[in-house]
C-alpha cells in the first residue's frame, strides 16, 4: 500500500493577485491617514496671524515689511519670498494644543480600535477610521472659523477615529498574508513616510494658491473619501469572504497561512505608548531647551539617544527572552514610547541648523528613510523566507540593534545645533549685517531679548536671556 503524497499548494495563475490589491489599498489607506494627520502642521503657518499675535503679546522683534504685491495695508513676515498673514490669533500654546489634540484622541482610540478589529474584522474598522477622519478633515476650515475649541475638538475626534487604523491593518495582514510573504506585506508601512512627505509638500503648494490653506484640507479629505469607494467594494476581512478572489488563490492562502500569535490589541501597544510618548517628549524637550542647563546640541543627543538606543536594547531583550510573551509586550510598549522622540529630536535639530531650508533637509532625510523602508522587507526576507525560525528572527533583531547603535554613534559625534553659515545667502547676510540672520525660528528663540551691541554673539544673533 503506497503512502499518500502531499502536494504543495498551487497559487493562482497570473502576475497580479487579489492579496496584492489588499496590500495596495492598505498602503494607500495608511498614507492617507498620515496625510490628513500632518497637513495641519504645515497649514497652520498660513492660518495664524503673526502680526496681530506679536502686537498683542509684544513678541520678540520679528521684522515687518510691506509686500509690494500685497493688498493695501497688509503686512507680512520678512523672509524668503514673504508670506501673507493668516486670520487666527493663536499663541504658541494654543497652536501646540491644536497640533497635540490629535494625539489625545489617537492614544485613547487604539484599545477600542484593536478590540473592534479583532471582533468585527479590519475592513469595517479601517473604513470607519479613514471615512470619519476624512470628513473631519474637510470640516477643518469650518471648525477653525467656528472657534479654537471647535477646531481642537475636531482634531481630538480625528485622532480617536484613526486610533483603530493600525490595529485594523495588522488584523488584515494576519488574514491575508501567507507566512512567507509577511515581509512583503510590511511594505504597507511605507505609507507612513509617503503620506507624510506628500502631505507636507502638497500642503505647502496648495497654501500658496488662490484657495489658500483651506484647500489643503479639502484636497486631502476628498482623497480620503475617494479611497473609501474601492476599499468598500474590493476589500474583505479574509480571502474566504472575498466575493471575486480566484479559488486557487483562496486555497493557497488558506494552506500557507498560520494562526498569528499577535492580534489587534497587541499590535496597537507601540502606538498607544507612542502617542503618550509624543506628548511627554514634546514637554521634556521644551523643558531642557528653556532651562538652558544643557546645550541645544546635548539636548538633541539626549533625546535622539533615548529614541534610538532604548528601542535597540529592547530588540536585544526580545531576542534573548524568546517566548516570554509578557516581556515581549513590555518591550513593544517601551519601544513605541521612546520612538516617539523622533518628532521632537531629529526634526527640531534639522530646523535648528537651517530654518530657511528645513523643508529641503527633511525631504532629503526622509528620502533616505524611504530607501531603507524599501530595502528592509528584502533583508528580512533573506533571513526568514527559507528559514522562518526564531533563531533567524533573532539574527534580524541583533542586526537591527547594531545598525541603530552605529547610526546613533555617528549622529552623536557629528551632530550640531548651530545655525549653519549656508542658511542665509551671502547677499542677504550683507544687507542684514546689523539684524538677525535668516527667518525667525520661534522654536528656539524663546526668551530672546535685545541687548547692547557689545553683547551680540559672534554670528550677529541676539543672546538668549537664559534664567
CSV table of C-alpha atoms in Angstrom, one decimal:
chain,number,residue,atom,x,y,z
A,1,UNK,CA,0.0,0.0,0.0
A,2,UNK,CA,1.6,3.2,-1.1
A,3,UNK,CA,1.9,6.2,1.2
A,4,UNK,CA,-0.2,9.3,0.3
A,5,UNK,CA,1.7,12.0,-1.5
A,6,UNK,CA,1.2,15.6,-0.2
A,7,UNK,CA,1.4,18.1,-3.0
A,8,UNK,CA,2.4,21.7,-2.4
A,9,UNK,CA,-0.5,24.2,-2.7
A,10,UNK,CA,-0.7,26.0,-6.0
A,11,UNK,CA,-1.2,29.7,-6.3
A,12,UNK,CA,-3.5,31.3,-8.9
A,13,UNK,CA,-2.1,32.0,-12.3
A,14,UNK,CA,-1.2,35.5,-13.4
A,15,UNK,CA,1.0,38.2,-12.0
A,16,UNK,CA,-1.5,40.3,-10.0
A,17,UNK,CA,-3.2,38.6,-7.1
A,18,UNK,CA,-6.2,39.7,-5.0
A,19,UNK,CA,-4.0,39.9,-2.0
A,20,UNK,CA,-1.8,42.4,-3.8
A,21,UNK,CA,-4.8,44.6,-4.2
A,22,UNK,CA,-5.4,44.4,-0.5
A,23,UNK,CA,-1.7,45.3,0.1
A,24,UNK,CA,-2.0,48.3,-2.2
A,25,UNK,CA,-5.3,49.6,-0.6
A,26,UNK,CA,-3.9,49.2,2.9
A,27,UNK,CA,-0.7,51.1,1.9
A,28,UNK,CA,-2.8,53.9,0.3
A,29,UNK,CA,-5.1,54.0,3.3
A,30,UNK,CA,-2.3,54.3,5.8
A,31,UNK,CA,-0.7,57.1,3.6
A,32,UNK,CA,-4.0,59.0,3.5
A,33,UNK,CA,-4.4,58.7,7.3
A,34,UNK,CA,-1.0,60.2,7.9
A,35,UNK,CA,-1.5,62.9,5.2
A,36,UNK,CA,-4.7,64.1,7.0
A,37,UNK,CA,-2.9,63.9,10.3
A,38,UNK,CA,0.1,66.1,9.5
A,39,UNK,CA,-1.1,68.6,6.9
A,40,UNK,CA,-2.2,71.0,9.6
A,41,UNK,CA,1.3,71.2,10.9
A,42,UNK,CA,2.2,72.9,7.6
A,43,UNK,CA,-1.1,74.8,7.0
A,44,UNK,CA,-1.1,76.3,10.5
A,45,UNK,CA,1.8,78.7,9.4
A,46,UNK,CA,-0.7,80.3,7.0
A,47,UNK,CA,-3.6,80.1,9.3
A,48,UNK,CA,-2.0,82.2,12.1
A,49,UNK,CA,-1.8,86.0,12.0
A,50,UNK,CA,1.7,86.5,13.4
A,51,UNK,CA,1.5,90.3,13.2
A,52,UNK,CA,-1.6,90.5,15.4
A,53,UNK,CA,-0.1,88.0,17.8
A,54,UNK,CA,3.1,90.0,18.2
A,55,UNK,CA,1.2,93.2,18.7
A,56,UNK,CA,-1.0,91.5,21.3
A,57,UNK,CA,1.9,89.8,23.2
A,58,UNK,CA,4.8,92.1,22.3
A,59,UNK,CA,6.7,89.2,20.9
A,60,UNK,CA,10.4,89.1,20.2
A,61,UNK,CA,11.0,91.6,17.4
A,62,UNK,CA,10.4,89.8,14.1
A,63,UNK,CA,10.7,92.5,11.5
A,64,UNK,CA,7.7,93.5,9.5
A,65,UNK,CA,7.9,94.8,5.9
A,66,UNK,CA,5.3,95.7,3.3
A,67,UNK,CA,4.9,93.3,0.5
A,68,UNK,CA,4.6,95.2,-2.8
A,69,UNK,CA,2.3,92.5,-4.1
A,70,UNK,CA,0.0,92.5,-1.1
A,71,UNK,CA,-3.3,94.3,-0.5
A,72,UNK,CA,-3.0,97.9,0.8
A,73,UNK,CA,-2.2,97.9,4.5
A,74,UNK,CA,-1.3,94.2,4.6
A,75,UNK,CA,1.8,93.2,6.5
A,76,UNK,CA,3.8,90.1,6.0
A,77,UNK,CA,6.7,88.4,7.8
A,78,UNK,CA,10.1,89.1,6.4
A,79,UNK,CA,11.7,86.1,4.8
A,80,UNK,CA,12.4,84.4,1.5
A,81,UNK,CA,9.5,85.4,-0.8
A,82,UNK,CA,7.4,86.8,2.1
A,83,UNK,CA,4.2,85.2,3.4
A,84,UNK,CA,0.8,86.6,3.8
A,85,UNK,CA,-0.7,86.7,7.3
A,86,UNK,CA,-3.4,84.3,8.4
A,87,UNK,CA,-6.6,85.2,10.2
A,88,UNK,CA,-6.3,83.4,13.6
A,89,UNK,CA,-4.6,84.9,16.6
A,90,UNK,CA,-3.4,81.8,18.3
A,91,UNK,CA,-0.3,82.0,20.6
A,92,UNK,CA,2.3,79.2,20.7
A,93,UNK,CA,0.5,77.4,23.5
A,94,UNK,CA,-2.8,77.3,21.5
A,95,UNK,CA,-1.0,76.2,18.3
A,96,UNK,CA,0.7,73.4,20.3
A,97,UNK,CA,-2.6,72.3,21.8
A,98,UNK,CA,-4.2,72.2,18.3
A,99,UNK,CA,-1.4,70.0,17.0
A,100,UNK,CA,-1.4,67.8,20.1
A,101,UNK,CA,-5.2,67.4,20.1
A,102,UNK,CA,-5.0,64.6,17.5
A,103,UNK,CA,-2.7,62.6,19.8
A,104,UNK,CA,-5.1,62.9,22.8
A,105,UNK,CA,-7.7,61.1,20.8
A,106,UNK,CA,-5.3,58.8,19.0
A,107,UNK,CA,-3.9,57.4,22.2
A,108,UNK,CA,-7.4,56.6,23.6
A,109,UNK,CA,-8.6,55.2,20.3
A,110,UNK,CA,-6.1,52.3,20.0
A,111,UNK,CA,-7.6,49.9,22.5
A,112,UNK,CA,-11.2,50.1,21.3
A,113,UNK,CA,-9.9,50.1,17.8
A,114,UNK,CA,-8.0,46.9,18.4
A,115,UNK,CA,-10.9,45.2,20.1
A,116,UNK,CA,-13.3,46.2,17.3
A,117,UNK,CA,-10.8,45.0,14.6
A,118,UNK,CA,-10.5,41.6,16.3
A,119,UNK,CA,-14.2,41.3,16.8
A,120,UNK,CA,-15.6,42.7,13.5
A,121,UNK,CA,-12.6,42.5,11.2
A,122,UNK,CA,-10.2,45.0,9.8
A,123,UNK,CA,-12.4,46.1,6.8
A,124,UNK,CA,-15.1,48.0,8.7
A,125,UNK,CA,-12.7,49.5,11.3
A,126,UNK,CA,-10.3,50.8,8.6
A,127,UNK,CA,-13.2,52.1,6.6
A,128,UNK,CA,-14.7,53.9,9.6
A,129,UNK,CA,-11.3,55.4,10.6
A,130,UNK,CA,-10.5,56.9,7.2
A,131,UNK,CA,-14.1,57.9,6.4
A,132,UNK,CA,-14.6,59.8,9.6
A,133,UNK,CA,-11.2,61.4,9.7
A,134,UNK,CA,-11.6,62.4,6.1
A,135,UNK,CA,-14.9,64.0,6.8
A,136,UNK,CA,-13.5,65.8,9.8
A,137,UNK,CA,-10.5,67.0,7.6
A,138,UNK,CA,-12.9,68.5,5.1
A,139,UNK,CA,-14.7,70.2,8.0
A,140,UNK,CA,-11.4,71.6,9.5
A,141,UNK,CA,-11.7,75.0,7.9
A,142,UNK,CA,-15.2,75.4,9.1
A,143,UNK,CA,-14.1,74.2,12.6
A,144,UNK,CA,-11.3,76.8,12.6
A,145,UNK,CA,-13.7,79.6,11.7
A,146,UNK,CA,-16.2,78.4,14.4
A,147,UNK,CA,-13.5,78.8,17.1
A,148,UNK,CA,-10.4,77.5,18.7
A,149,UNK,CA,-12.2,74.9,20.9
A,150,UNK,CA,-14.3,73.6,18.0
A,151,UNK,CA,-11.1,73.0,16.0
A,152,UNK,CA,-9.4,71.4,19.0
A,153,UNK,CA,-12.4,69.0,19.3
A,154,UNK,CA,-12.2,68.2,15.6
A,155,UNK,CA,-8.6,67.2,16.0
A,156,UNK,CA,-9.3,65.0,19.0
A,157,UNK,CA,-12.1,63.3,17.2
A,158,UNK,CA,-9.8,62.7,14.2
A,159,UNK,CA,-7.2,61.1,16.4
A,160,UNK,CA,-9.9,59.0,18.1
A,161,UNK,CA,-11.2,57.8,14.7
A,162,UNK,CA,-7.7,56.9,13.5
A,163,UNK,CA,-6.8,55.0,16.6
A,164,UNK,CA,-8.1,51.8,15.1
A,165,UNK,CA,-6.3,52.1,11.7
A,166,UNK,CA,-3.0,50.4,12.7
A,167,UNK,CA,-4.8,47.5,14.5
A,168,UNK,CA,-7.1,47.1,11.6
A,169,UNK,CA,-4.2,46.9,9.1
A,170,UNK,CA,-2.4,44.4,11.3
A,171,UNK,CA,-5.6,42.2,11.6
A,172,UNK,CA,-6.0,42.4,7.8
A,173,UNK,CA,-2.3,41.4,7.2
A,174,UNK,CA,-2.7,38.4,9.6
A,175,UNK,CA,-5.6,37.0,7.5
A,176,UNK,CA,-4.3,37.8,4.0
A,177,UNK,CA,-0.5,37.4,4.0
A,178,UNK,CA,0.9,33.9,3.6
A,179,UNK,CA,3.6,33.3,6.2
A,180,UNK,CA,6.4,33.5,3.6
A,181,UNK,CA,5.1,36.9,2.4
A,182,UNK,CA,4.8,38.7,5.7
A,183,UNK,CA,8.0,40.7,4.9
A,184,UNK,CA,6.4,41.7,1.6
A,185,UNK,CA,3.3,43.0,3.4
A,186,UNK,CA,5.4,45.1,5.7
A,187,UNK,CA,5.7,47.4,2.6
A,188,UNK,CA,2.3,48.7,3.8
A,189,UNK,CA,4.1,50.8,6.5
A,190,UNK,CA,5.9,52.8,3.8
A,191,UNK,CA,2.5,54.5,3.6
A,192,UNK,CA,3.6,56.4,6.8
A,193,UNK,CA,6.6,58.0,5.1
A,194,UNK,CA,4.8,58.5,1.8
A,195,UNK,CA,1.8,60.1,3.3
A,196,UNK,CA,3.8,62.4,5.5
A,197,UNK,CA,6.1,63.6,2.7
A,198,UNK,CA,3.3,64.1,0.1
A,199,UNK,CA,1.2,65.9,2.7
A,200,UNK,CA,3.9,68.3,3.7
A,201,UNK,CA,4.9,69.1,0.1
A,202,UNK,CA,1.4,69.4,-1.4
A,203,UNK,CA,0.0,71.3,1.6
A,204,UNK,CA,2.8,74.0,1.1
A,205,UNK,CA,1.9,74.3,-2.6
A,206,UNK,CA,-1.9,74.4,-2.0
A,207,UNK,CA,-1.5,77.1,0.6
A,208,UNK,CA,0.1,79.3,-2.0
A,209,UNK,CA,-2.8,79.0,-4.4
A,210,UNK,CA,-5.8,81.2,-4.6
A,211,UNK,CA,-7.7,78.7,-2.5
A,212,UNK,CA,-5.2,79.2,0.4
A,213,UNK,CA,-4.8,76.9,3.4
A,214,UNK,CA,-8.5,75.7,3.4
A,215,UNK,CA,-7.8,74.0,0.0
A,216,UNK,CA,-5.3,71.6,1.6
A,217,UNK,CA,-7.9,70.2,4.0
A,218,UNK,CA,-10.5,69.9,1.2
A,219,UNK,CA,-8.0,68.1,-1.0
A,220,UNK,CA,-6.7,65.5,1.4
A,221,UNK,CA,-10.1,65.0,2.9
A,222,UNK,CA,-11.5,64.4,-0.6
A,223,UNK,CA,-8.8,61.9,-1.4
A,224,UNK,CA,-9.6,60.0,1.7
A,225,UNK,CA,-13.3,59.9,0.8
A,226,UNK,CA,-12.4,58.7,-2.7
A,227,UNK,CA,-10.3,55.9,-1.2
A,228,UNK,CA,-13.3,54.6,0.7
A,229,UNK,CA,-15.1,53.6,-2.6
A,230,UNK,CA,-12.6,50.9,-3.8
A,231,UNK,CA,-12.0,49.8,-0.2
A,232,UNK,CA,-15.7,49.2,0.3
A,233,UNK,CA,-16.1,47.2,-2.9
A,234,UNK,CA,-12.7,45.4,-3.2
A,235,UNK,CA,-11.7,44.7,0.4
A,236,UNK,CA,-12.7,41.8,2.6
A,237,UNK,CA,-11.7,40.6,6.1
A,238,UNK,CA,-10.3,37.4,4.8
A,239,UNK,CA,-9.9,35.5,1.5
A,240,UNK,CA,-12.9,33.3,2.3
A,241,UNK,CA,-15.1,36.4,2.4
A,242,UNK,CA,-13.9,38.0,-0.8
A,243,UNK,CA,-16.6,37.7,-3.5
A,244,UNK,CA,-14.3,37.7,-6.6
A,245,UNK,CA,-11.0,36.1,-5.5
A,246,UNK,CA,-9.7,33.2,-7.6
A,247,UNK,CA,-10.5,29.9,-5.7
A,248,UNK,CA,-6.9,28.8,-6.3
A,249,UNK,CA,-5.5,31.8,-4.6
A,250,UNK,CA,-8.1,31.4,-1.7
A,251,UNK,CA,-7.0,27.8,-1.2
A,252,UNK,CA,-3.3,28.8,-1.5
A,253,UNK,CA,-3.5,31.5,1.2
A,254,UNK,CA,-5.5,29.2,3.5
A,255,UNK,CA,-2.9,26.4,3.1
A,256,UNK,CA,0.1,28.7,3.6
A,257,UNK,CA,-1.1,30.9,6.5
A,258,UNK,CA,-1.0,30.0,10.1
A,259,UNK,CA,-2.8,31.5,13.1
A,260,UNK,CA,-0.9,34.6,14.1
A,261,UNK,CA,0.3,35.0,17.7
A,262,UNK,CA,-0.3,38.7,17.6
A,263,UNK,CA,-3.7,40.4,17.4
A,264,UNK,CA,-5.1,43.9,17.0
A,265,UNK,CA,-4.6,44.9,20.6
A,266,UNK,CA,-1.0,43.7,20.9
A,267,UNK,CA,-0.2,45.4,17.6
A,268,UNK,CA,-1.7,48.6,18.9
A,269,UNK,CA,0.5,48.7,22.0
A,270,UNK,CA,3.5,50.5,20.5
A,271,UNK,CA,1.2,53.1,19.0
A,272,UNK,CA,-0.7,53.6,22.3
A,273,UNK,CA,2.6,54.3,24.2
A,274,UNK,CA,3.9,56.2,21.2
A,275,UNK,CA,1.1,58.7,21.4
A,276,UNK,CA,1.7,59.2,25.1
A,277,UNK,CA,5.5,59.4,24.4
A,278,UNK,CA,4.9,62.1,21.8
A,279,UNK,CA,3.2,64.4,24.3
A,280,UNK,CA,5.7,63.7,27.1
A,281,UNK,CA,8.8,64.2,25.0
A,282,UNK,CA,7.4,67.5,23.5
A,283,UNK,CA,7.3,68.8,27.0
A,284,UNK,CA,10.6,67.3,28.1
A,285,UNK,CA,12.5,68.7,25.1
A,286,UNK,CA,11.0,72.1,25.7
A,287,UNK,CA,11.9,71.9,29.3
A,288,UNK,CA,15.6,71.2,28.5
A,289,UNK,CA,15.8,74.0,26.0
A,290,UNK,CA,14.0,76.5,28.2
A,291,UNK,CA,16.1,75.8,31.3
A,292,UNK,CA,19.3,76.0,29.4
A,293,UNK,CA,21.0,73.6,31.8
A,294,UNK,CA,22.4,71.7,28.8
A,295,UNK,CA,23.2,73.0,25.3
A,296,UNK,CA,20.9,72.5,22.3
A,297,UNK,CA,23.4,70.0,20.9
A,298,UNK,CA,23.4,68.0,24.1
A,299,UNK,CA,19.6,68.2,24.3
A,300,UNK,CA,19.3,66.6,20.8
A,301,UNK,CA,21.9,64.0,21.7
A,302,UNK,CA,19.9,63.0,24.8
A,303,UNK,CA,16.5,62.9,23.0
A,304,UNK,CA,17.7,61.0,20.0
A,305,UNK,CA,19.8,58.7,22.1
A,306,UNK,CA,16.6,57.7,24.0
A,307,UNK,CA,14.7,57.3,20.8
A,308,UNK,CA,17.4,55.1,19.2
A,309,UNK,CA,19.3,53.2,21.8
A,310,UNK,CA,16.3,52.2,24.0
A,311,UNK,CA,14.4,50.5,21.2
A,312,UNK,CA,17.6,48.9,20.1
A,313,UNK,CA,18.1,47.5,23.5
A,314,UNK,CA,14.5,46.3,23.6
A,315,UNK,CA,15.1,44.3,20.5
A,316,UNK,CA,18.0,42.5,22.1
A,317,UNK,CA,15.9,41.7,25.1
A,318,UNK,CA,13.2,40.3,22.9
A,319,UNK,CA,15.7,38.1,21.2
A,320,UNK,CA,17.2,36.9,24.5
A,321,UNK,CA,13.9,36.3,26.3
A,322,UNK,CA,12.5,34.1,23.5
A,323,UNK,CA,8.9,33.0,24.1
A,324,UNK,CA,8.1,35.1,27.2
A,325,UNK,CA,5.1,37.0,25.8
A,326,UNK,CA,4.8,39.3,28.8
A,327,UNK,CA,8.4,40.6,28.3
A,328,UNK,CA,7.9,41.0,24.6
A,329,UNK,CA,4.7,43.1,25.1
A,330,UNK,CA,6.5,45.3,27.6
A,331,UNK,CA,9.4,45.8,25.2
A,332,UNK,CA,7.0,46.7,22.4
A,333,UNK,CA,5.4,49.2,24.6
A,334,UNK,CA,8.8,50.6,25.7
A,335,UNK,CA,9.9,50.9,22.1
A,336,UNK,CA,6.8,52.7,21.0
A,337,UNK,CA,7.1,55.1,23.8
A,338,UNK,CA,10.7,56.1,23.1
A,339,UNK,CA,10.5,56.1,19.3
A,340,UNK,CA,8.1,59.0,19.7
A,341,UNK,CA,11.2,61.2,20.4
A,342,UNK,CA,11.6,61.3,16.6
A,343,UNK,CA,9.1,64.2,16.4
A,344,UNK,CA,11.0,66.4,18.9
A,345,UNK,CA,14.6,65.2,18.4
A,346,UNK,CA,15.6,64.9,14.8
A,347,UNK,CA,13.0,67.2,13.3
A,348,UNK,CA,13.8,70.1,15.7
A,349,UNK,CA,17.5,69.5,15.1
A,350,UNK,CA,17.0,69.9,11.4
A,351,UNK,CA,15.1,73.1,12.0
A,352,UNK,CA,17.8,74.5,14.2
A,353,UNK,CA,20.7,74.2,11.8
A,354,UNK,CA,19.0,75.7,8.8
A,355,UNK,CA,15.5,77.1,9.3
A,356,UNK,CA,15.5,78.6,5.8
A,357,UNK,CA,16.0,75.1,4.3
A,358,UNK,CA,14.3,72.9,6.9
A,359,UNK,CA,11.8,71.6,4.3
A,360,UNK,CA,14.7,70.6,1.9
A,361,UNK,CA,16.6,68.9,4.7
A,362,UNK,CA,13.6,66.9,5.9
A,363,UNK,CA,12.9,65.9,2.3
A,364,UNK,CA,16.5,64.6,1.9
A,365,UNK,CA,16.4,62.7,5.2
A,366,UNK,CA,13.1,61.2,4.6
A,367,UNK,CA,14.2,60.1,1.1
A,368,UNK,CA,16.9,58.0,2.6
A,369,UNK,CA,14.4,56.8,5.2
A,370,UNK,CA,12.2,55.6,2.4
A,371,UNK,CA,15.1,53.8,0.8
A,372,UNK,CA,15.7,51.8,3.9
A,373,UNK,CA,12.0,51.1,4.1
A,374,UNK,CA,12.1,49.6,0.7
A,375,UNK,CA,15.2,47.5,1.5
A,376,UNK,CA,14.0,46.2,4.8
A,377,UNK,CA,11.4,43.7,3.5
A,378,UNK,CA,14.1,42.1,1.3
A,379,UNK,CA,16.7,42.0,4.0
A,380,UNK,CA,14.2,40.4,6.5
A,381,UNK,CA,13.1,38.0,3.8
A,382,UNK,CA,16.7,36.9,3.1
A,383,UNK,CA,16.9,35.9,6.8
A,384,UNK,CA,13.5,34.3,7.2
A,385,UNK,CA,11.9,33.3,4.0
A,386,UNK,CA,13.7,29.9,3.7
A,387,UNK,CA,14.3,29.6,7.5
A,388,UNK,CA,11.4,31.1,9.4
A,389,UNK,CA,12.7,30.1,12.8
A,390,UNK,CA,13.2,32.0,16.0
A,391,UNK,CA,17.0,32.0,15.5
A,392,UNK,CA,16.6,33.6,12.1
A,393,UNK,CA,14.4,36.3,13.6
A,394,UNK,CA,16.9,36.8,16.4
A,395,UNK,CA,19.5,37.5,13.8
A,396,UNK,CA,17.2,40.2,12.3
A,397,UNK,CA,16.8,41.7,15.8
A,398,UNK,CA,20.5,41.7,16.5
A,399,UNK,CA,21.3,43.3,13.1
A,400,UNK,CA,18.7,46.0,13.6
A,401,UNK,CA,20.1,46.8,17.1
A,402,UNK,CA,23.6,47.0,15.7
A,403,UNK,CA,22.6,49.3,12.9
A,404,UNK,CA,20.7,51.6,15.3
A,405,UNK,CA,23.7,51.7,17.7
A,406,UNK,CA,26.2,52.6,14.9
A,407,UNK,CA,23.8,55.1,13.4
A,408,UNK,CA,23.4,56.9,16.8
A,409,UNK,CA,27.2,56.9,17.4
A,410,UNK,CA,27.7,58.6,14.0
A,411,UNK,CA,25.0,61.1,14.9
A,412,UNK,CA,26.4,61.8,18.4
A,413,UNK,CA,29.9,62.5,17.1
A,414,UNK,CA,28.9,64.8,14.1
A,415,UNK,CA,25.7,66.5,15.2
A,416,UNK,CA,25.4,70.2,15.9
A,417,UNK,CA,22.6,72.6,16.8
A,418,UNK,CA,24.4,75.7,15.5
A,419,UNK,CA,22.9,77.5,12.6
A,420,UNK,CA,24.9,76.8,9.5
A,421,UNK,CA,26.5,79.6,7.5
A,422,UNK,CA,24.8,78.5,4.3
A,423,UNK,CA,21.4,79.0,5.9
A,424,UNK,CA,21.5,82.7,4.8
A,425,UNK,CA,22.7,83.7,1.3
A,426,UNK,CA,25.8,86.0,1.3
A,427,UNK,CA,23.9,88.9,-0.3
A,428,UNK,CA,21.2,88.7,2.3
A,429,UNK,CA,23.7,88.4,5.1
A,430,UNK,CA,25.4,91.6,3.9
A,431,UNK,CA,22.2,93.5,3.7
A,432,UNK,CA,21.2,92.5,7.3
A,433,UNK,CA,24.6,92.8,8.9
A,434,UNK,CA,23.0,94.6,11.9
A,435,UNK,CA,19.9,92.5,12.1
A,436,UNK,CA,19.0,88.9,12.8
A,437,UNK,CA,20.1,86.4,10.2
A,438,UNK,CA,17.5,84.4,8.2
A,439,UNK,CA,14.0,84.0,9.3
A,440,UNK,CA,12.7,83.9,12.8
A,441,UNK,CA,12.9,80.4,14.3
A,442,UNK,CA,10.5,80.7,17.3
A,443,UNK,CA,11.0,77.1,18.3
A,444,UNK,CA,14.5,78.0,19.6
A,445,UNK,CA,14.4,81.8,20.2
A,446,UNK,CA,12.1,81.8,23.2
A,447,UNK,CA,13.2,84.4,25.7
A,448,UNK,CA,15.4,86.4,23.3
A,449,UNK,CA,15.7,90.0,24.3
A,450,UNK,CA,17.6,92.9,22.6
A,451,UNK,CA,20.8,93.8,24.4
A,452,UNK,CA,23.6,96.2,23.8
A,453,UNK,CA,25.7,95.9,20.6
A,454,UNK,CA,28.6,94.6,22.6
A,455,UNK,CA,26.6,91.7,23.8
A,456,UNK,CA,25.9,90.2,20.4
A,457,UNK,CA,27.1,86.7,19.7
A,458,UNK,CA,29.8,86.1,17.1
A,459,UNK,CA,27.2,85.2,14.5
A,460,UNK,CA,25.3,88.5,15.0
A,461,UNK,CA,22.3,87.0,16.7
A,462,UNK,CA,20.9,88.3,20.0
A,463,UNK,CA,21.9,86.4,23.1
A,464,UNK,CA,19.2,84.3,24.8
A,465,UNK,CA,18.1,85.5,28.2
A,466,UNK,CA,18.5,82.2,30.0
A,467,UNK,CA,17.3,82.1,33.6
